[in-house]
Coordinates of C-alpha atoms in Angstrom, one line a residue:
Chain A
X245 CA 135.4 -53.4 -64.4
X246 CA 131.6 -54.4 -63.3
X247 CA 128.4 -52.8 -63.7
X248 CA 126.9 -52.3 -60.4
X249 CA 123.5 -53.0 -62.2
X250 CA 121.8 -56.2 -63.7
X251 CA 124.6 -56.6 -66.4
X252 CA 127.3 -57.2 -64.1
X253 CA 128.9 -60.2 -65.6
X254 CA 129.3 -63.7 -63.9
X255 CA 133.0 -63.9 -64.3
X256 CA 134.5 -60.9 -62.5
X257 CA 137.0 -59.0 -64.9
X258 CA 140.3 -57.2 -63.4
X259 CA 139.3 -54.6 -61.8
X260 CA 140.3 -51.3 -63.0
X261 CA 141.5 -48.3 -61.4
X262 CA 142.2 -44.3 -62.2
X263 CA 146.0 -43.1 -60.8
X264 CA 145.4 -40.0 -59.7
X265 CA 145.8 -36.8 -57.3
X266 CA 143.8 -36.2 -54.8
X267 CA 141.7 -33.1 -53.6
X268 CA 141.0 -32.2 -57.1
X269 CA 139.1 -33.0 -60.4
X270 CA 142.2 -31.9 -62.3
X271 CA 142.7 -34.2 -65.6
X272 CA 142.2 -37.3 -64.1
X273 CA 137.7 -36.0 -64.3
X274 CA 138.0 -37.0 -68.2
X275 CA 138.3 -40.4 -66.6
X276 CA 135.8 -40.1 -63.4
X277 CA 133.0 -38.9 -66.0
X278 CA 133.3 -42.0 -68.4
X279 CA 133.0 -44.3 -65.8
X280 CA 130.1 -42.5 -63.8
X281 CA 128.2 -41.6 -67.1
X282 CA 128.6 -45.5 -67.9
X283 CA 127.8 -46.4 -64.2
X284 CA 130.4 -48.8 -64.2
X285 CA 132.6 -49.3 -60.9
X286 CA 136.1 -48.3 -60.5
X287 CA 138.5 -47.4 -58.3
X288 CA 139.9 -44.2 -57.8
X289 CA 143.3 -43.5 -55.7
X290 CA 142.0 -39.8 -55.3
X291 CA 139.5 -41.5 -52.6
X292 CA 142.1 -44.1 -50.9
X293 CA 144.9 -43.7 -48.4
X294 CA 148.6 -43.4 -49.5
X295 CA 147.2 -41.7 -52.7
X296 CA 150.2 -39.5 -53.0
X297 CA 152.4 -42.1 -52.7
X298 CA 150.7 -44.1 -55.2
X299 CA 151.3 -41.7 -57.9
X300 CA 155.0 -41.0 -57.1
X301 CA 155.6 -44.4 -57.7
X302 CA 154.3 -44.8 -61.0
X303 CA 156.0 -41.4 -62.0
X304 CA 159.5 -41.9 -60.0
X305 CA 162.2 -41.5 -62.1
X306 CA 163.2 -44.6 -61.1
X307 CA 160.0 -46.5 -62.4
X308 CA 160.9 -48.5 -65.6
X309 CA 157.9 -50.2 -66.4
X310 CA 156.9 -53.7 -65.8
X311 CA 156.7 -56.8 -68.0
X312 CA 153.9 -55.6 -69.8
X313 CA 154.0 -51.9 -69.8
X314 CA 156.0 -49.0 -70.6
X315 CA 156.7 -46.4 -67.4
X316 CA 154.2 -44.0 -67.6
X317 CA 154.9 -40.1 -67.7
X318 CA 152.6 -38.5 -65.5
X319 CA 149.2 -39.5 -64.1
X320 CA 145.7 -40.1 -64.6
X321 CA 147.1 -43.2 -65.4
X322 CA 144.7 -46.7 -65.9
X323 CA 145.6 -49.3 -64.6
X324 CA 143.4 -52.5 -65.6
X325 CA 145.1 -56.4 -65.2
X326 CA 148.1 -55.7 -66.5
X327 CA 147.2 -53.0 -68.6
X328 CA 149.2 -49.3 -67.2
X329 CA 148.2 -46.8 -69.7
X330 CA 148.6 -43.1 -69.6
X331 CA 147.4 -40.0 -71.2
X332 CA 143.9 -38.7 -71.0
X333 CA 143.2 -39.5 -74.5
X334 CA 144.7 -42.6 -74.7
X335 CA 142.6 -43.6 -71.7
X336 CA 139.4 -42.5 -73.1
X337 CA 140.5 -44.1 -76.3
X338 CA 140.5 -47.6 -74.7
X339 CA 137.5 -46.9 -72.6
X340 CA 135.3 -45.8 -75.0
X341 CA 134.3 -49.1 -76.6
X342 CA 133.9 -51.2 -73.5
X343 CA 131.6 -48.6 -71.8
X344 CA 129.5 -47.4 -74.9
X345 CA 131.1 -44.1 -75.3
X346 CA 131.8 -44.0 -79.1
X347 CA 129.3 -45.5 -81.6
X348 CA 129.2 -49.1 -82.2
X349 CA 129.4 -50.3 -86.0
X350 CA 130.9 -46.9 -87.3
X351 CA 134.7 -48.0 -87.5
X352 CA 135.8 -44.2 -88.7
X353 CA 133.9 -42.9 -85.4
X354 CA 136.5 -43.5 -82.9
X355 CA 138.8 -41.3 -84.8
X356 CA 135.9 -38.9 -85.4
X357 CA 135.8 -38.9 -81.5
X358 CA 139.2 -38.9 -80.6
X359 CA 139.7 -36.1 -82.7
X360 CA 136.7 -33.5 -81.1
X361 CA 138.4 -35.0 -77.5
X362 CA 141.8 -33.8 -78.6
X363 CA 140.8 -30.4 -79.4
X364 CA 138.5 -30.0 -76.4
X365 CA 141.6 -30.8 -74.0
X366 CA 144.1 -29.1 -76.6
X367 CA 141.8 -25.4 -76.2
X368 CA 139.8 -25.7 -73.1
X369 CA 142.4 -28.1 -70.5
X370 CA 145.6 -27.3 -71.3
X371 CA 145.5 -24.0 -72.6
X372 CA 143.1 -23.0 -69.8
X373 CA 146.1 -24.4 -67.3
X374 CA 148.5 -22.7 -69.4
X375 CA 147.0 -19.1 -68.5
X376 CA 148.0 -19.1 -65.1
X377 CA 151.3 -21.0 -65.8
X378 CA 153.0 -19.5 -68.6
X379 CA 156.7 -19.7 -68.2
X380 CA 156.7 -22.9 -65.8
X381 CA 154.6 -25.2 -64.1
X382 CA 157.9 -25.2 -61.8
X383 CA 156.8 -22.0 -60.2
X384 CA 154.3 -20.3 -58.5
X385 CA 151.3 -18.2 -59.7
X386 CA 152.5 -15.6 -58.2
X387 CA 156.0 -15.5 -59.7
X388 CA 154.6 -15.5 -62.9
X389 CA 151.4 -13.5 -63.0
X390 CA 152.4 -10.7 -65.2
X391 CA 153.1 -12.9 -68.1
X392 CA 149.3 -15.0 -66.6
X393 CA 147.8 -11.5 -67.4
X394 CA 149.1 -10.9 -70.7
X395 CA 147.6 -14.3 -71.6
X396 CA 144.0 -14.5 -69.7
X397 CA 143.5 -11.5 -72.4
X398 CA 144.8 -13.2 -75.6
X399 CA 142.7 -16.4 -74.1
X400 CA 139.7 -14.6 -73.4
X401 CA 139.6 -12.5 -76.5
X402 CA 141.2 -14.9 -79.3
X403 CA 141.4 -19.1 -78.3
X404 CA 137.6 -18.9 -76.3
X405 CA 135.8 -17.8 -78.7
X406 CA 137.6 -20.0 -81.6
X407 CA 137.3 -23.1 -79.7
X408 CA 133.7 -22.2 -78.5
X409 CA 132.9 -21.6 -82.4
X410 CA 134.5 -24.1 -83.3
X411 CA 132.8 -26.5 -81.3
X412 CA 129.2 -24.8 -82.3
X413 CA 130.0 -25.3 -85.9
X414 CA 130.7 -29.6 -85.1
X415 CA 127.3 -29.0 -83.7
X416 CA 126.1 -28.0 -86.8
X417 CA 127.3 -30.3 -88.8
X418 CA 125.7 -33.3 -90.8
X419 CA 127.6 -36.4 -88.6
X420 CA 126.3 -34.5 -85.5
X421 CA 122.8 -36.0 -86.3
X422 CA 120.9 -32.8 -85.0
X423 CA 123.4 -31.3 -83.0
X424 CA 122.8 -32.8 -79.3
X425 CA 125.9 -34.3 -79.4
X426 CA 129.0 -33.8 -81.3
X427 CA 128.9 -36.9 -83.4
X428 CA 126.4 -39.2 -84.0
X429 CA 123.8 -37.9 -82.4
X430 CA 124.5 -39.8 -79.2
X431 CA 126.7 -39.3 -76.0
X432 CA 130.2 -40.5 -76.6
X433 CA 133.1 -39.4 -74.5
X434 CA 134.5 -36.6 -76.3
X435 CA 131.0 -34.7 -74.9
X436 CA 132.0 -35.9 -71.7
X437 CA 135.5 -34.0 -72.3
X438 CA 133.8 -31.1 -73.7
X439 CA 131.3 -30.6 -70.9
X440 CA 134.3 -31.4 -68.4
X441 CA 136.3 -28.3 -69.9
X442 CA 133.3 -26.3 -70.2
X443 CA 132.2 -26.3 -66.4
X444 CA 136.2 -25.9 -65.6
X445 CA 136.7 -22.6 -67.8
X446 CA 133.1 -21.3 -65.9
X447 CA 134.9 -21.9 -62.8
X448 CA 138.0 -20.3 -64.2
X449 CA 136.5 -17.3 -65.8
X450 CA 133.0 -16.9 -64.7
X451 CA 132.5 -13.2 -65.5
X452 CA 133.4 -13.9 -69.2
X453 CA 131.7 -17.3 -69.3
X454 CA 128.4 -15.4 -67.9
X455 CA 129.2 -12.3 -70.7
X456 CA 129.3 -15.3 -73.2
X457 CA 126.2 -17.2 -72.1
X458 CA 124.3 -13.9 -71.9
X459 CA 125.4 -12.8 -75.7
X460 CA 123.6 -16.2 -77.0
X461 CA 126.6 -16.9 -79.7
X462 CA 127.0 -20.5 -78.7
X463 CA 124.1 -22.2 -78.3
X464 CA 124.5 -25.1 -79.1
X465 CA 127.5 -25.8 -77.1
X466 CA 125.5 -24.4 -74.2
X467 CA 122.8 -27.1 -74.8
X468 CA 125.2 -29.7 -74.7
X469 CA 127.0 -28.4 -71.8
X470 CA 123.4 -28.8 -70.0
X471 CA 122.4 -31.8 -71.3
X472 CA 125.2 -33.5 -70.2
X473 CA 124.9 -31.7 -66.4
X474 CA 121.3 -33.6 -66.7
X475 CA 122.0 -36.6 -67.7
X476 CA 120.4 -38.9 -65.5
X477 CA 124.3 -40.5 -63.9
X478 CA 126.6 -37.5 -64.4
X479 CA 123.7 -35.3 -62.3
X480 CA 124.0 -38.3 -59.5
X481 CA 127.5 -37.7 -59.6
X482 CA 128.2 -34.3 -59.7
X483 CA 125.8 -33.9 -56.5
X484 CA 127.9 -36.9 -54.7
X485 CA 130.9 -36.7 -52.7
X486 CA 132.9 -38.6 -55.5
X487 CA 132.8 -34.8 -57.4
X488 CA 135.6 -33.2 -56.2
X489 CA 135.9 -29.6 -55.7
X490 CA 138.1 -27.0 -57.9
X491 CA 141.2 -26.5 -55.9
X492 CA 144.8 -25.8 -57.4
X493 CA 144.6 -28.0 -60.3
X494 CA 144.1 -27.0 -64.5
X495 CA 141.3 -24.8 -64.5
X496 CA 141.8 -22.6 -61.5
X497 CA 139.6 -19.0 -60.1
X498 CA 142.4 -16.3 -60.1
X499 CA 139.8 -13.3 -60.2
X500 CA 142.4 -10.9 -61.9
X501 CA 142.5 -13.3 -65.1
X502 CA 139.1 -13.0 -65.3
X503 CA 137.0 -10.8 -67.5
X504 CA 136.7 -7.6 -65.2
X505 CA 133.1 -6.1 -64.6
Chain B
X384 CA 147.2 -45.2 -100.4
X385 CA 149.4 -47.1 -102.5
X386 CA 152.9 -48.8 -102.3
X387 CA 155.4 -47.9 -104.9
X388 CA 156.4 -51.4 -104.9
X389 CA 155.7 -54.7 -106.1
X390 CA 153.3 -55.1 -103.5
X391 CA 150.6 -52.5 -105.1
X392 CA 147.1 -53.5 -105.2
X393 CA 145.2 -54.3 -108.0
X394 CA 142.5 -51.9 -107.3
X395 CA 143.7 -48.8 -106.6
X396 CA 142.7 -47.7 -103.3
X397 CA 141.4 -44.1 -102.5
X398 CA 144.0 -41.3 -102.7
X399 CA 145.5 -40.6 -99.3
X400 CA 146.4 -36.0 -99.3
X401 CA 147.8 -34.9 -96.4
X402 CA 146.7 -31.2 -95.7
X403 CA 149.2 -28.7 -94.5
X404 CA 151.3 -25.3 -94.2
X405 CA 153.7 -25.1 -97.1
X406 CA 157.3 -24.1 -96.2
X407 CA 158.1 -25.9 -93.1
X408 CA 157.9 -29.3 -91.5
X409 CA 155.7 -28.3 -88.7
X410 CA 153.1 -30.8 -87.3
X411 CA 153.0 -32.2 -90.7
X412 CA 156.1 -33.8 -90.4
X413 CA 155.1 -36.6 -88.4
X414 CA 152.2 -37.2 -90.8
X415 CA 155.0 -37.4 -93.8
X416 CA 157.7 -39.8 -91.8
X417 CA 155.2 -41.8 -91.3
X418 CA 154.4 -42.7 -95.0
X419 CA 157.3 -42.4 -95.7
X420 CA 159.2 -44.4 -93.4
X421 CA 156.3 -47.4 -94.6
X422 CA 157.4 -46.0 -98.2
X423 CA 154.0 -45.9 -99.2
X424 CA 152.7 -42.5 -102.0
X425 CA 150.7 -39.9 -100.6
X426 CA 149.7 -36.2 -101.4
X427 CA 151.1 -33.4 -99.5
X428 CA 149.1 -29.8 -100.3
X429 CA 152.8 -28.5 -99.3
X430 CA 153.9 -29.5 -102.5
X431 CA 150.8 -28.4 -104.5
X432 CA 149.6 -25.1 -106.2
X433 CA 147.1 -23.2 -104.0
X434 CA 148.2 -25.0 -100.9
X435 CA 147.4 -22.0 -98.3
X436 CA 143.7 -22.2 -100.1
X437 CA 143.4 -25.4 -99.2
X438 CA 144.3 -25.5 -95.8
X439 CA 142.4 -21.9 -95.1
X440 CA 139.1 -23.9 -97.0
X441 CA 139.3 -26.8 -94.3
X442 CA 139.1 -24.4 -90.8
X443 CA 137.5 -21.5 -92.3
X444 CA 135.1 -20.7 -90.0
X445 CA 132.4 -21.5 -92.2
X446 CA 133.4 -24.8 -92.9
X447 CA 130.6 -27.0 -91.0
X448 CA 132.4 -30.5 -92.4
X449 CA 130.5 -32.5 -94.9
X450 CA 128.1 -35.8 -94.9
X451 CA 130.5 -37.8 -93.2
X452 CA 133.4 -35.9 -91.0
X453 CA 132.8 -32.9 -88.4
X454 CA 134.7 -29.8 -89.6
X455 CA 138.8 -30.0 -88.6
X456 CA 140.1 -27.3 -86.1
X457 CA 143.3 -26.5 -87.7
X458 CA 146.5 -28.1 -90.0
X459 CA 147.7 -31.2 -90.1
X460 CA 144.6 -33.0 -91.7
X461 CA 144.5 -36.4 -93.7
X462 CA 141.8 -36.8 -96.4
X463 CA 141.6 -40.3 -97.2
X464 CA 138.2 -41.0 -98.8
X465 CA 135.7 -39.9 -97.6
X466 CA 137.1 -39.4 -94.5
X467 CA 138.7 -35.9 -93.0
X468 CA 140.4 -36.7 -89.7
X469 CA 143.0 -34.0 -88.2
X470 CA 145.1 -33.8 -85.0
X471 CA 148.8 -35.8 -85.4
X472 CA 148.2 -38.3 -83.1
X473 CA 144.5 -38.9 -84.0
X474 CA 145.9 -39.4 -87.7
X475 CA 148.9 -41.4 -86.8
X476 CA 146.3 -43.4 -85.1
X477 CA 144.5 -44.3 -88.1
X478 CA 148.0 -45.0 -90.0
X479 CA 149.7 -46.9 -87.8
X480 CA 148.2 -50.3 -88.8
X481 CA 147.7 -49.6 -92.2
X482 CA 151.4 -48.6 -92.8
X483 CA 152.7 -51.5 -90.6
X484 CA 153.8 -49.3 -88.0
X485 CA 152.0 -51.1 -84.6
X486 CA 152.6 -54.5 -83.9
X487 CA 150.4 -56.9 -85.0
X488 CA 148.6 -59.3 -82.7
X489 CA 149.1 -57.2 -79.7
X490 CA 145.5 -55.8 -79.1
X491 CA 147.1 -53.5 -76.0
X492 CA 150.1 -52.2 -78.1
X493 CA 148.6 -49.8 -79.9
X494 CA 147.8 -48.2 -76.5
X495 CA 151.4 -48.0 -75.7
X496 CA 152.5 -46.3 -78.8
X497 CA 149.7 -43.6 -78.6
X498 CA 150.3 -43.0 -74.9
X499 CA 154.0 -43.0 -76.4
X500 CA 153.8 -40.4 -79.3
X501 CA 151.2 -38.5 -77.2
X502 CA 154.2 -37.8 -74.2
X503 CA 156.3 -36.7 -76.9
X504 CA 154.3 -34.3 -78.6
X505 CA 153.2 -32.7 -75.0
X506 CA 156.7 -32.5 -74.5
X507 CA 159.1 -31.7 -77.0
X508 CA 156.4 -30.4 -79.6
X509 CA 153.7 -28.3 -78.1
X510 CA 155.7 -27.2 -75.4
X511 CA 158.7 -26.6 -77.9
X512 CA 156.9 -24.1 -79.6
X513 CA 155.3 -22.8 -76.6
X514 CA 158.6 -21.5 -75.4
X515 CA 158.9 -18.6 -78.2
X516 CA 154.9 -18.4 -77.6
X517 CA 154.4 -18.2 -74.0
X518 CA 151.6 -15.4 -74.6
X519 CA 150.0 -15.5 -77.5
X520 CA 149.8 -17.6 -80.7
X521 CA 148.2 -14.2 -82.6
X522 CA 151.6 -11.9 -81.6
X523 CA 154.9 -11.9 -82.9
X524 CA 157.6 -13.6 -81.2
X525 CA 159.5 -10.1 -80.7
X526 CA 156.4 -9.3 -78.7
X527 CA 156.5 -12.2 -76.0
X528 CA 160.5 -12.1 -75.9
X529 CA 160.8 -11.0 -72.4
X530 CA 158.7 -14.2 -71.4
X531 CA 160.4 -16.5 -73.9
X532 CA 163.5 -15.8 -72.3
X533 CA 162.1 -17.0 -69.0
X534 CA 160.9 -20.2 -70.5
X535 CA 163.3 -21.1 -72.3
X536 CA 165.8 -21.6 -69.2
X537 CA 162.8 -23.5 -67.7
X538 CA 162.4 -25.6 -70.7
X539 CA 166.2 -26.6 -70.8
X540 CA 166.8 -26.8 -67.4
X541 CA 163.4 -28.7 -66.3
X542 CA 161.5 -29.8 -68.8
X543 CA 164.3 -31.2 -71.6
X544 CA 165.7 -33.0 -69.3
X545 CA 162.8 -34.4 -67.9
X546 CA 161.4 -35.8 -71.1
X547 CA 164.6 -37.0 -72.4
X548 CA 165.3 -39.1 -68.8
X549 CA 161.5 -40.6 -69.2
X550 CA 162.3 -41.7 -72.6
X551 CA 165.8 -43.3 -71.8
X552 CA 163.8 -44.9 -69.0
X553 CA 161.1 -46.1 -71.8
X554 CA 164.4 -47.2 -73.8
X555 CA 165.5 -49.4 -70.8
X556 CA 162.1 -51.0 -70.0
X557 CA 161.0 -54.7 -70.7
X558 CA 158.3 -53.8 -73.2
X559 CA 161.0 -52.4 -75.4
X560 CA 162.8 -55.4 -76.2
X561 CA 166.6 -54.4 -75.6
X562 CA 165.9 -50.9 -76.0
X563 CA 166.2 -50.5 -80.4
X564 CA 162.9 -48.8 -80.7
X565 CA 160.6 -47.8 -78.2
X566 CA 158.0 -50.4 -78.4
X567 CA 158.2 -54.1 -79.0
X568 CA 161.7 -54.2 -80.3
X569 CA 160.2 -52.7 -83.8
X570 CA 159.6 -49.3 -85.6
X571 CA 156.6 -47.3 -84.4
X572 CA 155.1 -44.7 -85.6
X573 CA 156.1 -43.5 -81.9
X574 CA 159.8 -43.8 -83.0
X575 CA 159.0 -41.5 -85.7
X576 CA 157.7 -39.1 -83.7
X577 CA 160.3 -39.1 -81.2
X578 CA 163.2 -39.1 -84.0
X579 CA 161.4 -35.9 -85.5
X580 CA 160.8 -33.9 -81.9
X581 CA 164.5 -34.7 -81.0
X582 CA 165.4 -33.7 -84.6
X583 CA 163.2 -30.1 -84.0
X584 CA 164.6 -29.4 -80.3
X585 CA 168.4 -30.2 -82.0
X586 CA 167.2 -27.3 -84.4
X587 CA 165.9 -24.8 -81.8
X588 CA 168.7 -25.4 -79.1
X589 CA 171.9 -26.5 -80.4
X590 CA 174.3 -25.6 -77.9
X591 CA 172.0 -27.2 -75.5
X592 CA 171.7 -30.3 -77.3
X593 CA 175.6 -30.6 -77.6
X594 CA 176.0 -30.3 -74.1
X595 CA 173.3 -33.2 -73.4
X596 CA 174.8 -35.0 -76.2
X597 CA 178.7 -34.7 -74.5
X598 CA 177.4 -35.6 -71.1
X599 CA 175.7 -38.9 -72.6
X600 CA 173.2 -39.0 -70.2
X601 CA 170.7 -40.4 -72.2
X602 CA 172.7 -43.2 -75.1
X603 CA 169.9 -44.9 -75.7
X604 CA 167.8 -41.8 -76.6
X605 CA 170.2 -40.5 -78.9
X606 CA 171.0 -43.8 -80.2
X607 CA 167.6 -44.4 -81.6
X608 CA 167.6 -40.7 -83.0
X609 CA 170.5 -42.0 -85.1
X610 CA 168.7 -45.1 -86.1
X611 CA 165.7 -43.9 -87.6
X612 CA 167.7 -40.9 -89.2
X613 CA 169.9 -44.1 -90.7
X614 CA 166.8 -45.8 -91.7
X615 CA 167.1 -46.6 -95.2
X616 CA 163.6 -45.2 -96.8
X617 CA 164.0 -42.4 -94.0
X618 CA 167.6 -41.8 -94.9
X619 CA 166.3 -41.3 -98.5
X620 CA 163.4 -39.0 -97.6
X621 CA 165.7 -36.5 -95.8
X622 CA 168.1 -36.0 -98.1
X623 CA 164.8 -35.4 -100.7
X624 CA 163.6 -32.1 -101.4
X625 CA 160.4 -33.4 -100.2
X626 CA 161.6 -32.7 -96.5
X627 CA 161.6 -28.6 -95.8
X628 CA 163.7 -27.1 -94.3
X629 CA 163.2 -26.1 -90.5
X630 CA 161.8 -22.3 -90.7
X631 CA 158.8 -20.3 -88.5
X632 CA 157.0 -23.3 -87.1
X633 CA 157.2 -25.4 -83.9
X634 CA 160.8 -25.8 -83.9
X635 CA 162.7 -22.3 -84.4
X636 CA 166.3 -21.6 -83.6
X637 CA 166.2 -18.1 -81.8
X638 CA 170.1 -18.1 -80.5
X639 CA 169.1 -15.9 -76.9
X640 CA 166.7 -18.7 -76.2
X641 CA 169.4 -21.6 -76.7
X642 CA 172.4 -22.2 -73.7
X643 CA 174.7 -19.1 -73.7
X644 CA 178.4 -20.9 -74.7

């Protein structure tokens, strides 16, 4: 891991690498944004050759591990030295301190942040991918799209708005420090996460996201979401070729789930 | 948090609650085998007057947390302190080392036994329960029934058995150490979570369990199921009316949803 800046230390360390599919930001853009927001190199098998491959070897039902690590179940998987670790949260959880994402000298804050990163990917990642897979992520859309429809609603109506208030209300809160970020009052990866699942459900469900924005009933969160899109790094790398466009991955565009106009 | 035991401290350390639904195991039970697998005293609201008041009082959507935690999103939450920290594997996080259920000197383990208990809440928890919820959290089961049915032959046929392969494969890996526990040849707090997933999935498909159990396809699964449920402080605990029985929670025996005999 090195700094392409004037910290980059004298002795190199391992490098470090996100495991991940390509053609997608998918769950493996947790990762991409704590590195770019840090502006710390890493690799990223989305962006090399055999990249499939690559994955299917750490997930193969054949894979048992290595001397230092336990197989892992499915990617973004990190692998640094001989560190493999899986898990979105997990990875964030060991990146956090080595690229400045969680507050230094505040030993309950990691927990604090791991806990606003969990709920962010528990309401607004896999929830949002569980819309348009329901009963399997075996199947297709299509072969499940009545039950997708029943759900868009309850997500729309019910689980949007309580994890958007939700998330307002931590941004009201005392250990918020004014309510620019969630705890703290500085960036720390669990804003990443909730920017990250904020710009995927607008991408998902941009008529209700625009109703929402419009009705001004989360403004904080809509602050944070922009403040994070303008930060100085993230802006550089959301306008780069490294920012990969929504395809077929969690937060997908399937007009019909959408709020209708 | 203090040990029932000739190893309790002289100064009595804050009181450790945890805060949860009465009547059921639920998420909570991974918070409880933890103490009490470490056989160390804590508070569970289950067990206290005005319980439902107490949880409702933590995620009410008023609550904007206090001088030193962000508001929780929902059940199971730890108070320990001054500290309010929810989401299982954010607390297990915070126990693990305090209840001696990481190994020590092994900076990267604790990694591995997140990333561990993480996989087996995505998989045999959350996803558990998704399968008599495919649609809505807010609606009765009776009212999603159609696409339980439909996900319940995914979940046994794709998804149970894909967990339960990973975890043998976990079982069989170097970092295991023969294969006892998951981890380092020692209880986890990643054990605990497994035993009490395999324990919920038992309850909610039993026919389906007997068949995987006959087959014995995956020994070393099942054998460290029995191991912690043989564990003597564990052992102890669930023969205790402090462990509830299995009712409407995550883990809910709806016969049409099990293998037909």
């Amino acid at each position: 891991m090195s700094e392409p800046s004037s910290k980059r230390q004298k002795t190199e360390p391992p490098e470090i690498t996100l495991v991940y599919w390509p053609g997608m930001p998918g769950r493996g853009e947790h990762v991409r944004l704590a590195f770019e927001a840090a502006g710390v190199e890493y690799g990223d098998t989305a962006l090399q050759k055999d990249c499939v491959d690559k994955v299917l070897a750490h997930i193969s039902d054949k894979n048992i591990g290595d001397d230092f690590s336990p197989p892992p179940f499915a990617p973004p998987i990190l692998r640094h030295g001989d560190l493999t670790i899986s898990q979105v949260p997990n990875i964030l959880l060991y990146l956090g301190p080595k690229l400045g994402l969680v507050p230094e000298n505040d030993p309950n804050g990691v927990y604090y942040v791991n806990g606003l990163a969990l709920t962010a990917l528990d309401g607004l990642s896999n929830e949002a991918h569980d819309v348009h897979h329901p009963v399997a992520t075996t199947l297709y859309y299509e072969d499940q799209k009545d039950e997708a429809l029943r759900k868009a609603e309850d997500y729309r109506n019910n689980r949007l708005p309580k994890f958007l208030g939700y998330f307002e209300r931590v941004l009201s809160s005392e250990p918020s420090k004014g309510g620019e970020y969630l705890y703290a009052g500085q960036l720390t990866y669990a804003d990443l996460v909730l920017f990250q699942c904020l710009d995927g459900v607008t991408f998902a469900f941009p008529n209700y996201i625009k109703k929402v924005r419009d009705s001004d009933k989360y403004p904080k969160v809509w602050a944070l979401y922009e403040r994070v899109k303008g930060h100085e790094r993230i802006k550089n790398y959301l306008a780069s070729e490294r920012r990969q466009e929504y395809s077929l991955c969690i937060w997908r565009n399937y007009p019909e789930l959408d709020e209708q106009p």
